[in-house]
Tab-separated table of C-alpha atoms and ligand atoms in Angstrom:
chain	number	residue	atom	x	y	z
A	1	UNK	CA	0.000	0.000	0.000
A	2	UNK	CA	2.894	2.353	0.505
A	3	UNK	CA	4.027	2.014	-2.793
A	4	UNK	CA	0.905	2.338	-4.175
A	5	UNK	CA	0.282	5.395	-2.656
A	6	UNK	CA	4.173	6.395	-3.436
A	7	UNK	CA	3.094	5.672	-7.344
A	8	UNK	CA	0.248	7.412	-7.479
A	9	UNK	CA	2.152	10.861	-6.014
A	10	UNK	CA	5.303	10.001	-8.643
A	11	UNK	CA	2.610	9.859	-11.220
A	12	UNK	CA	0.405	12.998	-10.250
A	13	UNK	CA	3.236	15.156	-10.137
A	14	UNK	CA	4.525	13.914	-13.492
A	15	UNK	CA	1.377	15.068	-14.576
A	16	UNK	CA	1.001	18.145	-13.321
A	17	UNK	CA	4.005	19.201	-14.275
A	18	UNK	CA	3.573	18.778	-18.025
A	19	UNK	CA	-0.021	20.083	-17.826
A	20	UNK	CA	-0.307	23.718	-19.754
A	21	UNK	CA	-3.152	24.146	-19.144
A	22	UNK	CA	-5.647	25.031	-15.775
A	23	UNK	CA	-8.010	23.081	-17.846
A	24	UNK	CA	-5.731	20.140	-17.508
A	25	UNK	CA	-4.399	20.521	-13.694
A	26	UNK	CA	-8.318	20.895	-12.878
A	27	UNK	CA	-9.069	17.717	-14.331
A	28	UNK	CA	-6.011	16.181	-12.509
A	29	UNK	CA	-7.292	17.290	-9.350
A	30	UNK	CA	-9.818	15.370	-9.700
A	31	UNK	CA	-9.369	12.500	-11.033
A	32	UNK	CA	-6.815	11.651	-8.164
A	33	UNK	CA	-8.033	14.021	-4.845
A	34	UNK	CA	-11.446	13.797	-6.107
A	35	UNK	CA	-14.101	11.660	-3.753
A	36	UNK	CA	-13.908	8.856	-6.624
A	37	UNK	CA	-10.196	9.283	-6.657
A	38	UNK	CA	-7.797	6.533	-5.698
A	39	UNK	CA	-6.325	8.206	-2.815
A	40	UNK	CA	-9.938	8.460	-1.240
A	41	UNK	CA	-10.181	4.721	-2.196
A	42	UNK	CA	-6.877	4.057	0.038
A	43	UNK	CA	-8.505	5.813	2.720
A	44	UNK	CA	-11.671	4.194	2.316
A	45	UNK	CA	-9.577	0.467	3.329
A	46	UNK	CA	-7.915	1.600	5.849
A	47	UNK	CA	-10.213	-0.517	7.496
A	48	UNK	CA	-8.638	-3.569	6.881
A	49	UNK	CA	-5.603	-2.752	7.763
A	50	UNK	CA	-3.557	-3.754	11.050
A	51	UNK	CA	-3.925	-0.960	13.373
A	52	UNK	CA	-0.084	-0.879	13.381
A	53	UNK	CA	0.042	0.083	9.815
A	54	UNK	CA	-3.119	2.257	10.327
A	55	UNK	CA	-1.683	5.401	11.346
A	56	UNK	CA	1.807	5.201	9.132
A	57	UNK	CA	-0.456	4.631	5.866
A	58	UNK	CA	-2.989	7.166	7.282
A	59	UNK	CA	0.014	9.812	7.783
A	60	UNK	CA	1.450	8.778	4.906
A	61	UNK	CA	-1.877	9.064	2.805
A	62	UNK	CA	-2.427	12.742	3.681
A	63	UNK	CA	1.335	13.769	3.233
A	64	UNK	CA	0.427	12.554	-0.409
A	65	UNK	CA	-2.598	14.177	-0.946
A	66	UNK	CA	-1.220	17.542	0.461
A	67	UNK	CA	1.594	17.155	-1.796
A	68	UNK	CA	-0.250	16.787	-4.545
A	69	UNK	CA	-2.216	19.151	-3.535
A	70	UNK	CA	0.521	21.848	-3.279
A	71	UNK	CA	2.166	20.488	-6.674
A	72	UNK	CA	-0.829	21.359	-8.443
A	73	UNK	CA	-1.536	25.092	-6.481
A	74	UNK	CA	2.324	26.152	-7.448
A	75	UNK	CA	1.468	24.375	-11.456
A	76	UNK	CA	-1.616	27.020	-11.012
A	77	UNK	CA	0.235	29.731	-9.759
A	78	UNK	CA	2.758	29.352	-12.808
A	79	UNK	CA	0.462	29.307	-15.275
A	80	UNK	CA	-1.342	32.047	-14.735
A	81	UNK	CA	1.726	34.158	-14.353
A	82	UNK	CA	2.565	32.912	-17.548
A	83	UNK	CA	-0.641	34.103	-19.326
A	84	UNK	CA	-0.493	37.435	-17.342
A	85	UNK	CA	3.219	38.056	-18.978
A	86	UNK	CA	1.625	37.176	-22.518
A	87	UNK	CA	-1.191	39.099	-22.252
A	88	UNK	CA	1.063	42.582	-20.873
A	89	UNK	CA	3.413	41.493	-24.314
A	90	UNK	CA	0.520	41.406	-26.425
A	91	UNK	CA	-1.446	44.692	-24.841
A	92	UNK	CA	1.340	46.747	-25.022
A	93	UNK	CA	1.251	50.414	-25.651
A	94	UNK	CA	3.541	51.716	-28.078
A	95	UNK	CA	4.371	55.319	-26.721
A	96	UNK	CA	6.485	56.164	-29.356
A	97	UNK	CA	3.690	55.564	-32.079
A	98	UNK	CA	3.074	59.182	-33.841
A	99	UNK	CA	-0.701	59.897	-32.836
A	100	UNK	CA	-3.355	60.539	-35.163
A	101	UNK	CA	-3.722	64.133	-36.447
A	102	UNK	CA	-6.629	66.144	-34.566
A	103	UNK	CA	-7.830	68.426	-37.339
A	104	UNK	CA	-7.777	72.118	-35.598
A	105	UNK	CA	-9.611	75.088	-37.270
A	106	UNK	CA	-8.780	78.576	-37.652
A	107	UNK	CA	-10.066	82.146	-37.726
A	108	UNK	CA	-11.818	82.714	-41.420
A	109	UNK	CA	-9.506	84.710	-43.542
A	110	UNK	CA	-11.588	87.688	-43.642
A	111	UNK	CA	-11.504	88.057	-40.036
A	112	UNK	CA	-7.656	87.733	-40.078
A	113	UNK	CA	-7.572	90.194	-43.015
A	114	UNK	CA	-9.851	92.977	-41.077
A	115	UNK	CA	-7.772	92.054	-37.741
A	116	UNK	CA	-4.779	92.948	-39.514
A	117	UNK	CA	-6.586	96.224	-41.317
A	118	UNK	CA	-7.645	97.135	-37.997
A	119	UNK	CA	-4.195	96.753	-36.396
A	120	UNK	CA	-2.579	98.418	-38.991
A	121	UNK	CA	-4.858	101.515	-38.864
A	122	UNK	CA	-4.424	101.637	-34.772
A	123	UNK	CA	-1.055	101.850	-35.089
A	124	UNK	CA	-1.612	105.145	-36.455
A	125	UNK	CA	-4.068	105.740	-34.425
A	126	UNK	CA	-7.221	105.369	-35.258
A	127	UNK	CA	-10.382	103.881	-33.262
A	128	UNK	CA	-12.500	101.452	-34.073
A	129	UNK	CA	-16.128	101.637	-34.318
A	130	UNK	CA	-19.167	99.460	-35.458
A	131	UNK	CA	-22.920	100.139	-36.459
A	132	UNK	CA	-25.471	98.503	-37.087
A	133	UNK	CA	-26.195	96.473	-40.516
A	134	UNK	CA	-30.069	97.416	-40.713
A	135	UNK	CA	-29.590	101.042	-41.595
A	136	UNK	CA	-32.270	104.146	-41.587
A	137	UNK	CA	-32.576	105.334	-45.489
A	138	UNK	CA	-31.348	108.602	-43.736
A	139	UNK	CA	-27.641	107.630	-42.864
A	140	UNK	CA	-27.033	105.229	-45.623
A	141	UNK	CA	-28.390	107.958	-47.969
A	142	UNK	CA	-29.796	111.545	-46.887
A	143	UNK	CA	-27.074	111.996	-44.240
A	144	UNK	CA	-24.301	111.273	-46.857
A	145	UNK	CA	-25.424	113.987	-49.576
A	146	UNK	CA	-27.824	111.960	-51.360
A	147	UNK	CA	-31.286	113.040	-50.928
A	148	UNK	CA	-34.367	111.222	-52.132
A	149	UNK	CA	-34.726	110.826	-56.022
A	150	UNK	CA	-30.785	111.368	-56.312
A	151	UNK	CA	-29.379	109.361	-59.086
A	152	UNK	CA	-26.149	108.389	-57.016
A	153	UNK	CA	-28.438	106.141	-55.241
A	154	UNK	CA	-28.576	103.750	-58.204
A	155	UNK	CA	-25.012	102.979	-57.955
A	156	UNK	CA	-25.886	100.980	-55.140
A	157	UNK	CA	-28.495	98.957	-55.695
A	158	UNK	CA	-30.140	98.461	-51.755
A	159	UNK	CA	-32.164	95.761	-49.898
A	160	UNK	CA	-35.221	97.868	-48.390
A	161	UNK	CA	-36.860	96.210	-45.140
A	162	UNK	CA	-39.125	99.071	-45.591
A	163	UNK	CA	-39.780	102.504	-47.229
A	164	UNK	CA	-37.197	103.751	-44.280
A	165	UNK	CA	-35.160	100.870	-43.621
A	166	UNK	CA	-33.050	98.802	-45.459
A	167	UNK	CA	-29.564	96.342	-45.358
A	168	UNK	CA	-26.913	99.146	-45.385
A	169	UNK	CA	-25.316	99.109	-49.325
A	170	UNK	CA	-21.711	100.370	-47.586
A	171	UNK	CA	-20.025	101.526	-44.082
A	172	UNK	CA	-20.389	104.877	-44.412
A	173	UNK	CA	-23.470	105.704	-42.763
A	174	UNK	CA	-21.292	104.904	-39.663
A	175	UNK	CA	-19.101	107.921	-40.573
A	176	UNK	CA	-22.383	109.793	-40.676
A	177	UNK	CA	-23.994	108.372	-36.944
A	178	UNK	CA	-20.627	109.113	-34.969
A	179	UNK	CA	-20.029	112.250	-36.286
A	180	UNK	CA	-24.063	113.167	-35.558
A	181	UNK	CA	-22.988	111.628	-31.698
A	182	UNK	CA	-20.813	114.350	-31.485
A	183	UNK	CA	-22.417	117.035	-33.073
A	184	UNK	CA	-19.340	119.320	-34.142
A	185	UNK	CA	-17.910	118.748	-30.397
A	186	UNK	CA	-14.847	116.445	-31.240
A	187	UNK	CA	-12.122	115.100	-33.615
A	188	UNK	CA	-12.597	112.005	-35.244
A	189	UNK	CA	-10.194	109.430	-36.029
A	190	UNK	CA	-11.820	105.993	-36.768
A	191	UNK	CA	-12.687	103.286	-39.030
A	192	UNK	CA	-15.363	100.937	-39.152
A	193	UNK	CA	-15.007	97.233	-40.672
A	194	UNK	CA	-18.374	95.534	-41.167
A	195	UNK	CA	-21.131	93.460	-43.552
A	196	UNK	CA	-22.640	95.277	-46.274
A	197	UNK	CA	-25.128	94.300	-49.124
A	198	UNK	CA	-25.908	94.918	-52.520
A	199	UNK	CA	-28.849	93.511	-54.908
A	200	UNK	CA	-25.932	91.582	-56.776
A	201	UNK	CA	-25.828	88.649	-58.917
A	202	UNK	CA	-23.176	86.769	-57.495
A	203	UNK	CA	-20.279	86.310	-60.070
A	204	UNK	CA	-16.769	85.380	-59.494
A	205	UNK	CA	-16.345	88.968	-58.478
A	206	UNK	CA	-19.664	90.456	-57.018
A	207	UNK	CA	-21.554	89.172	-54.177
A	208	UNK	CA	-24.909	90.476	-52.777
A	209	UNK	CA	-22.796	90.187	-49.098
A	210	UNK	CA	-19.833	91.455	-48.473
A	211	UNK	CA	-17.835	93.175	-46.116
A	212	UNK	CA	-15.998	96.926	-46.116
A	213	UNK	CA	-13.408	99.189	-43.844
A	214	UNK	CA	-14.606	102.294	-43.626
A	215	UNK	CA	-12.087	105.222	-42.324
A	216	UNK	CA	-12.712	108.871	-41.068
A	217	UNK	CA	-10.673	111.702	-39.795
A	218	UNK	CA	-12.124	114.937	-39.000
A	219	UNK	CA	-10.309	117.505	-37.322
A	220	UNK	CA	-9.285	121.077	-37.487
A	221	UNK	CA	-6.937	121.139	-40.277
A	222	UNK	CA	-7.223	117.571	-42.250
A	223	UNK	CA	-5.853	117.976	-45.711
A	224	UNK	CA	-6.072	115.453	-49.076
A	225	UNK	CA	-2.203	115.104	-48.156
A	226	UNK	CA	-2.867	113.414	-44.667
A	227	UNK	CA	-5.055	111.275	-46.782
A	228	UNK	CA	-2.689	110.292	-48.891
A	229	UNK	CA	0.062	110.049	-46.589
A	230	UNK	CA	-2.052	107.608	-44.631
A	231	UNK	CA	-3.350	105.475	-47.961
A	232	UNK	CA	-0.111	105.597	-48.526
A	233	UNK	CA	1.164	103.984	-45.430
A	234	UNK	CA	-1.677	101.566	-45.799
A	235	UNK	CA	-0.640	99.889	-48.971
A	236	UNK	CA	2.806	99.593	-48.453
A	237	UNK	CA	2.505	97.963	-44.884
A	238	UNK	CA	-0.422	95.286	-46.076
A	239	UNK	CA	0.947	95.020	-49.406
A	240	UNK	CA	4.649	95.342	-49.425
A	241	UNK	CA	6.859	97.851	-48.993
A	242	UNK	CA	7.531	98.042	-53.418
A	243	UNK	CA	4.230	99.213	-54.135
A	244	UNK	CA	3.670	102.900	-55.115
A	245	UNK	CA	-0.176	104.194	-55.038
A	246	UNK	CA	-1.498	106.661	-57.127
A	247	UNK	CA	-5.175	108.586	-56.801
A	248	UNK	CA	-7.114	109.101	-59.849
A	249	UNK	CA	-9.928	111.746	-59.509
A	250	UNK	CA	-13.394	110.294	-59.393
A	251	UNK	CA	-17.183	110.729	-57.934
A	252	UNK	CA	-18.836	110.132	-54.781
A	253	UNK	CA	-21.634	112.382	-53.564
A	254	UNK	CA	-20.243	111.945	-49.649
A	255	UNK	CA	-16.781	113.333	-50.652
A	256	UNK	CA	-15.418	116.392	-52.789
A	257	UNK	CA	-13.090	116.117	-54.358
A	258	UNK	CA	-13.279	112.237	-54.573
A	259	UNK	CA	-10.528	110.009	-55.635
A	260	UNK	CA	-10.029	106.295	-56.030
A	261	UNK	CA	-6.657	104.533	-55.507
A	262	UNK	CA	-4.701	102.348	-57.458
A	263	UNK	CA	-1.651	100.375	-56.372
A	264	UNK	CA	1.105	99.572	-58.666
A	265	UNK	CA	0.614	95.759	-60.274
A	266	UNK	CA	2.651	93.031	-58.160
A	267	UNK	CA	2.669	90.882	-61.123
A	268	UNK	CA	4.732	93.875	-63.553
A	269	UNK	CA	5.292	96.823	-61.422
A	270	UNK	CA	3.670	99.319	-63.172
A	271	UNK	CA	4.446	98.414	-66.774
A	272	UNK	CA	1.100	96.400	-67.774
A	273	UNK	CA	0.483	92.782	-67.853
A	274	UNK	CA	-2.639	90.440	-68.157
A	275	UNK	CA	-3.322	90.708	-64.290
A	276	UNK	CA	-3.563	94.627	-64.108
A	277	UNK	CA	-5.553	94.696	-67.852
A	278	UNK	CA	-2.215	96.218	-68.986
A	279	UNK	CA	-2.644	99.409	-67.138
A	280	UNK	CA	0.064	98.946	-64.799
A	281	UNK	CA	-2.142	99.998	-61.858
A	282	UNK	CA	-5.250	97.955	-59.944
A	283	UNK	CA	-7.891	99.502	-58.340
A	284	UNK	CA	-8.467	99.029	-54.583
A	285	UNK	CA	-10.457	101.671	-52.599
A	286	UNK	CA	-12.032	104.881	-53.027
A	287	UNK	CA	-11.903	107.853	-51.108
A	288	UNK	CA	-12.038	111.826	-50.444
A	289	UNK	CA	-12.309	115.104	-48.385
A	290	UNK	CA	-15.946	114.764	-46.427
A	291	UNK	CA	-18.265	117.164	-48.186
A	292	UNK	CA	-18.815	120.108	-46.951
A	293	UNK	CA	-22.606	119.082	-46.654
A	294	UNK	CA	-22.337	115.784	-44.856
A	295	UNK	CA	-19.818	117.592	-42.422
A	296	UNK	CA	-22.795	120.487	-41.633
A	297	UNK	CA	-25.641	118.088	-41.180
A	298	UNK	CA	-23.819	115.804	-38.402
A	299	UNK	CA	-23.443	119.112	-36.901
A	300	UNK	CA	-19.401	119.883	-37.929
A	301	UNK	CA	-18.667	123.796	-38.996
A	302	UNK	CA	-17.187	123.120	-42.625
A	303	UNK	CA	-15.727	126.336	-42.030
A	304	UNK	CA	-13.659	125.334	-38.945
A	305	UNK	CA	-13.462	121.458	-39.644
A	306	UNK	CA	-12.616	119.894	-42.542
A	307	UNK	CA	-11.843	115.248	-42.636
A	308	UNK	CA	-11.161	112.591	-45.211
A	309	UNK	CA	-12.569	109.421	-45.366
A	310	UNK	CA	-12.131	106.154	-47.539
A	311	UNK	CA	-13.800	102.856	-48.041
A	312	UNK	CA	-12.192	99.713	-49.301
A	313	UNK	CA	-13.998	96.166	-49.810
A	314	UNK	CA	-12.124	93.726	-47.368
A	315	UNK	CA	-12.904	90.820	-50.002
A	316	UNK	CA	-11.116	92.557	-52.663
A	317	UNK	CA	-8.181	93.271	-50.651
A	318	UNK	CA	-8.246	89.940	-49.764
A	319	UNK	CA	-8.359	88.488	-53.017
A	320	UNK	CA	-5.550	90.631	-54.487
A	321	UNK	CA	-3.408	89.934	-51.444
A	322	UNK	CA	-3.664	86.142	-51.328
A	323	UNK	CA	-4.332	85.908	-55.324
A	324	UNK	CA	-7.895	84.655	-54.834
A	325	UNK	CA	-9.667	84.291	-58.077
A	326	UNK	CA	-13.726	83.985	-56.964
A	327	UNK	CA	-15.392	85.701	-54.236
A	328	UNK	CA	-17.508	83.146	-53.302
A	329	UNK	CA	-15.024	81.075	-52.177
A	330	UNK	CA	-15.347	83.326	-48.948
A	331	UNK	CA	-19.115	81.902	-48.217
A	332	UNK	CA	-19.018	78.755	-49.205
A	333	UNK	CA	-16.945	77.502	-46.038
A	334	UNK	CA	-14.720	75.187	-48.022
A	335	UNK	CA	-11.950	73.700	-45.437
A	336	UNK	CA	-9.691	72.931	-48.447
A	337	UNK	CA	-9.958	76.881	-48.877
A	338	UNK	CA	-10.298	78.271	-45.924
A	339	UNK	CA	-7.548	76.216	-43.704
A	340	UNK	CA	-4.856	77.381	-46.226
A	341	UNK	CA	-5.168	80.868	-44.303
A	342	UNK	CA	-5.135	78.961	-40.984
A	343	UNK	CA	-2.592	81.205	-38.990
A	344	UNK	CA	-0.678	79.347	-36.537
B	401	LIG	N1	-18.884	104.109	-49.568
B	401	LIG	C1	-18.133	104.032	-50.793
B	401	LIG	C2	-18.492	102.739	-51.520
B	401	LIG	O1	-19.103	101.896	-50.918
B	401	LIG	C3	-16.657	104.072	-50.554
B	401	LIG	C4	-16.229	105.385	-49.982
B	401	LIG	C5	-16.142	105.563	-48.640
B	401	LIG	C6	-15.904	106.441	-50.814
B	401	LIG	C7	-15.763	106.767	-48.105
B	401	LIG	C8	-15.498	107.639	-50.305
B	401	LIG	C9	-15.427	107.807	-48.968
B	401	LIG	O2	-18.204	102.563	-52.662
């Protein structure tokens, strides 16, 4: 019997240790310290032993089964150790992996062009001032030297809300509203950036929306050279210091005398290619000395004050600036467009 039970531990821990599985060490567990098992059947005829040999085989039995017992707890142990360290191997995290690109947007290139407009101007110091898109027909119009029935008013062809009220067709009824705030009482350096709109057809270069800097200086003393110096300054800091300006003379009823300014072509410098039409020169903003008119009916002494003011469409600048061929590429909020002006 000692043997026996000698055998059967030499054999269960053979077994155990070649199992690779806990599949395998639970069915060993069984099959020899289970109740069928033959180390319960040693136990079981222990009866018919002499009671000498009772309690050595008895000892002996339950040394066995304990070793077993531990044999196949430490074959446990090992295993799942083992499966742990596979698992971390096959889990793990390369940190050094280059992570998937977030996509990030980016202010809209007009608002970067009038942020830099807007910088540009306060570094000479002017303020900036807003007001509001749905205009009176008296500042857009009356309050700027174009009465009623005037045929001025056709060059800009308006959005009425009603008889009075309509989408303002430019910035300069602003001019008009801050200078009637301060009815005569204060020099004026400011310009205005903001939405404007026009019964277009949209086209590659016209759109029924778009947006316009407005500037105004009144004081006691402004001359067409300050507004030249400044347009001046203007074009060569967005533009690049190469480019010369010129004014040609030209009409608006809200200024007198009027001008408009050209810069000198990028493309040819002034001596005429396809992209300036040959002239040399393209258009970008019109301008003036306020009329005496629209200075007296905001309450300004044209006698004592005198201002200029300009107006430039933001879009345009744009466009020549960045070599933008269609306006609406500005409102139709294509990424591919709009994230190559994505400023860091
Ligand atoms: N308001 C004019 C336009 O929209 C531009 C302008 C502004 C001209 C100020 C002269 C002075 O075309």
């Amino acid at each position: 019997m000692k043997e026996r039970l000698q055998t059967l531990q030499q054999e269960a821990l053979n077994k155990v240790n070649q199992a690779s599985t806990l599949e395998t060490l639970q069915a060993i567990r069984v099959s020899y310290l289970g109740k069928k098992g033959p180390i319960t059947e040693v136990l079981r005829g222990m009866g018919k032993l002499s009671p000498e040999e009772r309690p050595v085989i008895g000892d002996l039995a339950n040394k066995v089964r304990e070793s077993i017992a531990t044999g196949l707890d430490n074959k446990k142990a090992d295993l799942e150790a083992e499966a742990l360290e596979k698992k971390l191997e096959t889990e793990q995290i390369d940190v050094t992996l280059p992570g998937r690109p977030v996509s990030v947007g980016g202010p809209h290139l007009l608002t970067s062009i009038v942020e830099e407009i807007e910088n540009l101007f306060i570094g000479m110091g002017f303020e900036v001032r807003e007001g509001p898109e749905v205009e009176t027909d008296y500042y857009n119009f009356e309050a700027l030297n174009l009465p009623k029935g005037h045929p001025a008013r056709d060059m800009q062809d308006s959005f009425y809300i009603t008889e009075e009220l309509l989408l303002r067709t430019h910035t300069s009824p602003v001019q008009a509203r801050t200078m009637g705030k301060y009815k005569g009482n204060k020099s004026l350096k400011m310009i205005c950036p903001g939405k404007v709109y026009r019964r277009d057809t949209d086209d590659a270069t016209h759109s029924h929306q778009f947006t316009q800097v407005e500037g105004l200086y009144v004081d006691k003393d402004v001359r067409m050279s300050d507004l030249k110096g400044v347009l001046n300054r203007f074009a060569k800091q967005f533009f690049g210091e190469e480019r010369e300006i010129r004014l040609r003379p030209s009409f608006f009823p809200f200024t007198e005398p009027s001008v408009e300014m050209d810069i000198s072509c990028k493309v040819c410098h002034g001596k005429g290619c396809s992209v300036c039409k040959q002239t040399g020169w393209i258009e970008i903003l019109g301008g003036g000395m306020v009329h005496p008119r629209v200075l007296e009916m905001a309450g300004y002494d044209p006698t004592v004050y005198s201002g200029f003011a300009f107006g430039m469409g933001t879009e345009r600048i744009a466009m020549l600036k960045y070599g933008v061929d269609d306006i609406r590429y500005f409102y139709t909020n294509d990424v591919r467009f709009l994230s190559q002006y994505y400023k860091a």
